[in-house]
Short mmCIF file of C-alpha atoms and ligand atoms in Angstrom, two decimals:
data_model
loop_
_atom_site.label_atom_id
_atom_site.label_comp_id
_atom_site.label_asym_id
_atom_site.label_seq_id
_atom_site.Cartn_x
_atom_site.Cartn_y
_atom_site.Cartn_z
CA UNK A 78 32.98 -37.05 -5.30
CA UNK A 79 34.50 -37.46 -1.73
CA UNK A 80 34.74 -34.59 0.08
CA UNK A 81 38.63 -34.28 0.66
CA UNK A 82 41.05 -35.86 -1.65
CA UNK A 83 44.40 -36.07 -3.22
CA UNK A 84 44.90 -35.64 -6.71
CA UNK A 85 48.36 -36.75 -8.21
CA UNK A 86 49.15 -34.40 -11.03
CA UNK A 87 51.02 -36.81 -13.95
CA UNK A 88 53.56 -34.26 -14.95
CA UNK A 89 55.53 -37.09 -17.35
CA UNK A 90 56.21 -36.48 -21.42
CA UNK A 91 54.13 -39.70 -22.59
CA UNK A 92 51.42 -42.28 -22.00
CA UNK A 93 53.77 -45.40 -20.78
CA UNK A 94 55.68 -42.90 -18.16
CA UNK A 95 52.12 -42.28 -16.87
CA UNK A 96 50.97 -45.85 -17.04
CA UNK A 97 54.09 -46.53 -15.45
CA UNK A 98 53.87 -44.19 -12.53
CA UNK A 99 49.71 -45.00 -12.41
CA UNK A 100 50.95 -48.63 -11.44
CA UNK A 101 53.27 -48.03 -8.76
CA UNK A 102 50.54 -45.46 -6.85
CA UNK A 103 48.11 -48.56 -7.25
CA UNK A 104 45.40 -48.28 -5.03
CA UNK A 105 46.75 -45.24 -2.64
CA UNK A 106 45.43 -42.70 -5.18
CA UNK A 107 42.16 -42.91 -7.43
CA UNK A 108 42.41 -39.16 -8.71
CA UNK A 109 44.70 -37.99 -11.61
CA UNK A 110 45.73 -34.65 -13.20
CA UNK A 111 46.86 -34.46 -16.84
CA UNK A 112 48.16 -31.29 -17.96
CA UNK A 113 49.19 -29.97 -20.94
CA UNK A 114 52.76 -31.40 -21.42
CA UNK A 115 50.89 -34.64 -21.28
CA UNK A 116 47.91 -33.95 -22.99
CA UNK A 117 49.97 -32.54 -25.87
CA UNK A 118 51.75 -35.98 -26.29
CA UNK A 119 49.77 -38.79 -25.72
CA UNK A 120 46.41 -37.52 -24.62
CA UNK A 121 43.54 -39.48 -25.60
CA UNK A 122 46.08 -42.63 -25.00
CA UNK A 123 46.40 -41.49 -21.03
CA UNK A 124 42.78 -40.77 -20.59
CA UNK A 125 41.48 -43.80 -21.70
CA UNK A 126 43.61 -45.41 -20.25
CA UNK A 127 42.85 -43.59 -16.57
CA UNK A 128 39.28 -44.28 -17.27
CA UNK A 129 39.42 -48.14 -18.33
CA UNK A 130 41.55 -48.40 -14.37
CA UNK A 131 38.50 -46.74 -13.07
CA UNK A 132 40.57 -43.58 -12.11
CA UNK A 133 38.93 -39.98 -11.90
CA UNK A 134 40.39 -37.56 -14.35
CA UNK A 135 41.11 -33.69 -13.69
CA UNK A 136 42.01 -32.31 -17.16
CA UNK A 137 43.68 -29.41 -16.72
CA UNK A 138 44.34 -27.34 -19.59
CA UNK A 139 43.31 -24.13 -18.82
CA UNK A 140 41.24 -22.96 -21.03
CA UNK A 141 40.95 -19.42 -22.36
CA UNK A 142 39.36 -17.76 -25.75
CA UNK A 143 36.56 -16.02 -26.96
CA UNK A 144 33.96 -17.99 -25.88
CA UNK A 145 32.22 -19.76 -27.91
CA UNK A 146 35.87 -21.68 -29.04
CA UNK A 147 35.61 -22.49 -25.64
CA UNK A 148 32.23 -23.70 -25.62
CA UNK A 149 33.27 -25.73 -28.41
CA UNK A 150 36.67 -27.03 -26.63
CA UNK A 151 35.02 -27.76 -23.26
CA UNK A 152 32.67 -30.38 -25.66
CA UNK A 153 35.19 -31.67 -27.20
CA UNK A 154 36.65 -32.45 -23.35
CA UNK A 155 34.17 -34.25 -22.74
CA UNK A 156 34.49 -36.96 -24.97
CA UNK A 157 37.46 -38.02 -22.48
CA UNK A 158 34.66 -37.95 -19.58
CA UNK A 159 36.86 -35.61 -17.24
CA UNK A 160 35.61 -35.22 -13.59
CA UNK A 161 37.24 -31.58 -13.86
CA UNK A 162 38.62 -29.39 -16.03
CA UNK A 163 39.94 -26.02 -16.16
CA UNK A 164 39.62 -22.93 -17.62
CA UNK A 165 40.97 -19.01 -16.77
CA UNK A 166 38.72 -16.76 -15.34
CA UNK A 167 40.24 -14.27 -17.08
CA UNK A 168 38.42 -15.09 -20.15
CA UNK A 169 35.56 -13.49 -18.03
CA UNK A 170 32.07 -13.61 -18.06
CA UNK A 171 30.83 -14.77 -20.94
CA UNK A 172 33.57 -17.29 -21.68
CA UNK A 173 32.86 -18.93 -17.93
CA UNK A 174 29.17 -19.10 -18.89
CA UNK A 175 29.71 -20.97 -22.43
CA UNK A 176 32.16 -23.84 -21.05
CA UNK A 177 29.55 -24.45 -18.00
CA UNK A 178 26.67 -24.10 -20.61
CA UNK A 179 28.76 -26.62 -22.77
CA UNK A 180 28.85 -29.11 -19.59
CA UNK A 181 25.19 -28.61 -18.85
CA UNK A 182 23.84 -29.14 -22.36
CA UNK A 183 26.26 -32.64 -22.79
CA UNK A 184 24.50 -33.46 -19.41
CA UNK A 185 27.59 -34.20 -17.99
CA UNK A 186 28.72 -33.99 -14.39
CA UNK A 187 32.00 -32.58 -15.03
CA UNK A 188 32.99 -29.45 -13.14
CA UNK A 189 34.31 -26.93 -14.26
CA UNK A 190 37.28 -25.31 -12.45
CA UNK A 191 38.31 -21.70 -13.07
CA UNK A 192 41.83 -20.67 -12.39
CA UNK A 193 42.36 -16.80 -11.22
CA UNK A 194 45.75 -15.44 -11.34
CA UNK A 195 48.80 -17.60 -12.32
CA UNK A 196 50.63 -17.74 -8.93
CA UNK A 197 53.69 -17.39 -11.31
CA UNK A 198 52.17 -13.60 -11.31
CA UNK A 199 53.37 -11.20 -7.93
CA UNK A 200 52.88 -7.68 -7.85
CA UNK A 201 54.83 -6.07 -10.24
CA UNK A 202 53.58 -8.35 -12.96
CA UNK A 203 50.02 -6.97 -12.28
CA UNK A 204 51.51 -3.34 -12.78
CA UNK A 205 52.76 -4.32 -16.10
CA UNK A 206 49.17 -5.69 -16.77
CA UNK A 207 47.40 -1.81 -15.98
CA UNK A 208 45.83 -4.24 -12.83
CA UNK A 209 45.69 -1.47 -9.85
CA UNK A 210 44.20 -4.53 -7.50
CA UNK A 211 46.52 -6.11 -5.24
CA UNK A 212 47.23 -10.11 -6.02
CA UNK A 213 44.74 -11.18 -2.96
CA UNK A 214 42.49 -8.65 -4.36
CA UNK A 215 42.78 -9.82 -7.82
CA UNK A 216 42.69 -13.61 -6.91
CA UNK A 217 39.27 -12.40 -4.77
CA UNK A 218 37.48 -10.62 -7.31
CA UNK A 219 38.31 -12.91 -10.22
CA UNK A 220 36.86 -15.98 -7.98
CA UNK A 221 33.99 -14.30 -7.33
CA UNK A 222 33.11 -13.54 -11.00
CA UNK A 223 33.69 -17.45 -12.30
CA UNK A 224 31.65 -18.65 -9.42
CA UNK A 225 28.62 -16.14 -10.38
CA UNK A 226 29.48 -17.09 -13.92
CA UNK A 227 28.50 -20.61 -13.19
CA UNK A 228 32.01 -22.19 -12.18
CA UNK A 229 31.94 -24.39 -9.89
CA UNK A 230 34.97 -24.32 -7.77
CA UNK A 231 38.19 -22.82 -7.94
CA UNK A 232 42.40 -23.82 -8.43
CA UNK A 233 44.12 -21.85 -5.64
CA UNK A 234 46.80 -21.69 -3.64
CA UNK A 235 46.29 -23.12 -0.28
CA UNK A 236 46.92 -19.32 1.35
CA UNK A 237 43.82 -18.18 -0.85
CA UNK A 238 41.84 -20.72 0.24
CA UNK A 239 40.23 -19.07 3.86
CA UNK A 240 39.34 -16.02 2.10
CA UNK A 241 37.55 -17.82 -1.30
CA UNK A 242 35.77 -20.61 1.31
CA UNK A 243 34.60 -17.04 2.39
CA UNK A 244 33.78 -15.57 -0.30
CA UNK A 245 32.03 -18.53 -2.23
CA UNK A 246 30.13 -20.45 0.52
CA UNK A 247 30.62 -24.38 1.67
CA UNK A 248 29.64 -25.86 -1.57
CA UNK A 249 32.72 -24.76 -3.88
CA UNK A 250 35.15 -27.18 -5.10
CA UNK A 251 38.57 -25.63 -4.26
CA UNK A 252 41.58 -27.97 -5.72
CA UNK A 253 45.29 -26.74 -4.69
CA UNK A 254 48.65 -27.14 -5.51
CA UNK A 255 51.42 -26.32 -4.55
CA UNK A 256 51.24 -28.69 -1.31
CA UNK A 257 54.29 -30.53 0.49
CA UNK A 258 54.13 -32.52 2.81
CA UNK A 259 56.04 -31.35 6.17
CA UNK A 260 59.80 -31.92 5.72
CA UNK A 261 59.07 -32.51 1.94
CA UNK A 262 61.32 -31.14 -0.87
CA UNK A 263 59.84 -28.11 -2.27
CA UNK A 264 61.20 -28.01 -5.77
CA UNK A 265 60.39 -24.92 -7.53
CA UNK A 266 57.15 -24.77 -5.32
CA UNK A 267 58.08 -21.15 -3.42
CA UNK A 268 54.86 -20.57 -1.53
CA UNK A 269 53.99 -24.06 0.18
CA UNK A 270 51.50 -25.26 2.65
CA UNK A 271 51.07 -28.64 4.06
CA UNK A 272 48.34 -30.77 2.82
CA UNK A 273 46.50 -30.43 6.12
CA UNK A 274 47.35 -27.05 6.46
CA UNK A 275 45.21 -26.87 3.16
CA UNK A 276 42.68 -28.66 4.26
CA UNK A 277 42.16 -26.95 7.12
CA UNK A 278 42.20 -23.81 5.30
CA UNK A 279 39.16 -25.19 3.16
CA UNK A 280 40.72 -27.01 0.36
CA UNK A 281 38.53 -29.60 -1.28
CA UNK A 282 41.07 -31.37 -2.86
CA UNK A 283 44.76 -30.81 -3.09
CA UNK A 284 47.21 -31.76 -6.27
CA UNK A 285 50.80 -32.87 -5.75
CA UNK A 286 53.20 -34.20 -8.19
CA UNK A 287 57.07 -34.49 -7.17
CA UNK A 288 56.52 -35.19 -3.61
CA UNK A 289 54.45 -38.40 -4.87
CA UNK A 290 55.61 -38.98 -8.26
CA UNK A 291 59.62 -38.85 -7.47
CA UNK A 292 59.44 -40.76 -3.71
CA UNK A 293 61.12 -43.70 -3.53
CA UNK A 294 57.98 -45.55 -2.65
CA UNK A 295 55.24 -43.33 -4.76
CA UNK A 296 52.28 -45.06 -3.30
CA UNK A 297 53.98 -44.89 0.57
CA UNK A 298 53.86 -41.17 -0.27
CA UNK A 299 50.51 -41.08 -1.56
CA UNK A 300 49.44 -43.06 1.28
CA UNK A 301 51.13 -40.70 3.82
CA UNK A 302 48.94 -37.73 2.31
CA UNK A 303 46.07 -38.76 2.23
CA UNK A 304 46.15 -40.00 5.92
CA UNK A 305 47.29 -36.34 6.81
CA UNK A 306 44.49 -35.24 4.81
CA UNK A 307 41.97 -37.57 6.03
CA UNK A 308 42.49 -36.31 10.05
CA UNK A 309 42.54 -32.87 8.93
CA UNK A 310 39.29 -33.10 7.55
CA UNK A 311 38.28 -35.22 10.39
CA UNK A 312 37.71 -38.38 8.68
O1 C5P B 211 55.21 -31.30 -8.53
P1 C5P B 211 54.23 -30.35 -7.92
O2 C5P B 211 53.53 -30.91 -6.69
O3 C5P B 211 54.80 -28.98 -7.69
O4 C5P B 211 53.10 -30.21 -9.05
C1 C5P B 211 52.03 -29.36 -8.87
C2 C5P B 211 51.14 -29.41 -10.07
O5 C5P B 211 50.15 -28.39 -9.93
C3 C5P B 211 51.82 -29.14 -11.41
O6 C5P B 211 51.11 -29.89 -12.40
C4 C5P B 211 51.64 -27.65 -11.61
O7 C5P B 211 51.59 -27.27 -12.95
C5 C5P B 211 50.27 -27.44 -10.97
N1 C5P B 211 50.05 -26.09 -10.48
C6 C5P B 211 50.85 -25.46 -9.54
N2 C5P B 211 50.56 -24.20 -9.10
C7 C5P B 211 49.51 -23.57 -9.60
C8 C5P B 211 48.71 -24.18 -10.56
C9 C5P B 211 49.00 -25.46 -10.98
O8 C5P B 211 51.80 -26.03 -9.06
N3 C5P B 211 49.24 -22.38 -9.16
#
């Protein structure tokens, strides 16, 4: 896997929108996200299709159950071949260690990414939840518990980044959204960082969909990120 990369997250209701929007990016992006909204409609039709263009797949469903169903789910995954997939570290121990034990025992090299708090959630929802941990707290603790639990990287947001490099050492995948580039329309996106701002902060790969997916040129703005990303890494 390269070290620094952009994934383009195909938020579109079917199969031909995404083929559509896959040949427009061309060459500028090799990464794809399919989320549930697609997954839902035309699933298996997307990924094999993503996989016959030679594209790298992060399946992104987000995972959560007792866990063996989830042990079970993350195998069924795999038929698609994902290079990532996610699941909530909510779930907690036990539900982290059956999907990675699911990955291991397919031998496949899919990694499993855990997501730690929705960053639809602030404060106040935590209070609701009986959660007496702050957010950064939260995010923190519920990292560190999916990486011990054999995760092996992270969704964050690029401002939890610093702290989970930190936390988790140099060789955790950390994918985030909620990127724009500088100037960029932020959409419903309220806490943004540039891609390089990401980066910097020790992103391993970052996700955007409307700044690439609704440009007038999509693979121009593909292109434009991953040059930003490529001399903030120091490429
Ligand atoms: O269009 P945009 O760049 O905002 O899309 C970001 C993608 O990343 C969407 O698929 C969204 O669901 C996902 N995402 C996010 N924030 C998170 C987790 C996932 O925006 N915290």
């Amino acid at each position: 896997m390269e070290k620094h990369e952009t994934i383009v997250a195909l938020d579109v209701p079917s199969a031909r929108e995404a083929a559509a929007a896959v040949a427009r990016i061309g060459d500028a992006v090799s990464f794809y996200k399919v989320g549930l909204e697609l997954f839902l409609a035309d699933g298996p039709e997307t990924l094999r299709a993503l996989r016959g263009e030679g594209k790298r797949v992060f399946l992104d469903l987000k995972l959560h159950d007792i866990p063996r169903t989830v042990e079970r789910a993350v195998g069924s995954c795999l038929r698609y071949a994902p290079d990532l997939l996610t699941i909530h570290a909510q779930g907690s121990t036990a539900m982290v260690e059956a999907a990675a034990r699911a990955v291991r025992e397919a031998g496949s090299d899919a990694k499993i990414l855990a997501v730690t708090l929705l960053t639809s959630l602030d404060g106040s929802d935590l209070e609701k939840l009986g959660v007496s941990r702050t957010v950064e707290e939260e995010v923190l603790a519920l990292g560190r518990l999916a990486a011990a639990a054999g995760a092996h990287g992270l969704v964050c947001s690029p401002r939890e980044a610093a702290a989970l490099r930190a936390a988790l050492g140099p060789d955790a995948i950390l994918v985030t959204p909620g990127v724009r580039p500088a100037g960029g329309e932020r959409g419903d996106q309220k806490r943004v960082a540039t891609p390089a701002d990401a980066i910097r902060a020790g992103a391993t790969h970052v996700v955007v969909g409307r700044p690439v997916l609704g440009a007038p040129d999509p693979r121009a703005a593909a292109l434009a990120i991953r040059d930003e990303i490529r001399a903030a890494a120091g490429a």
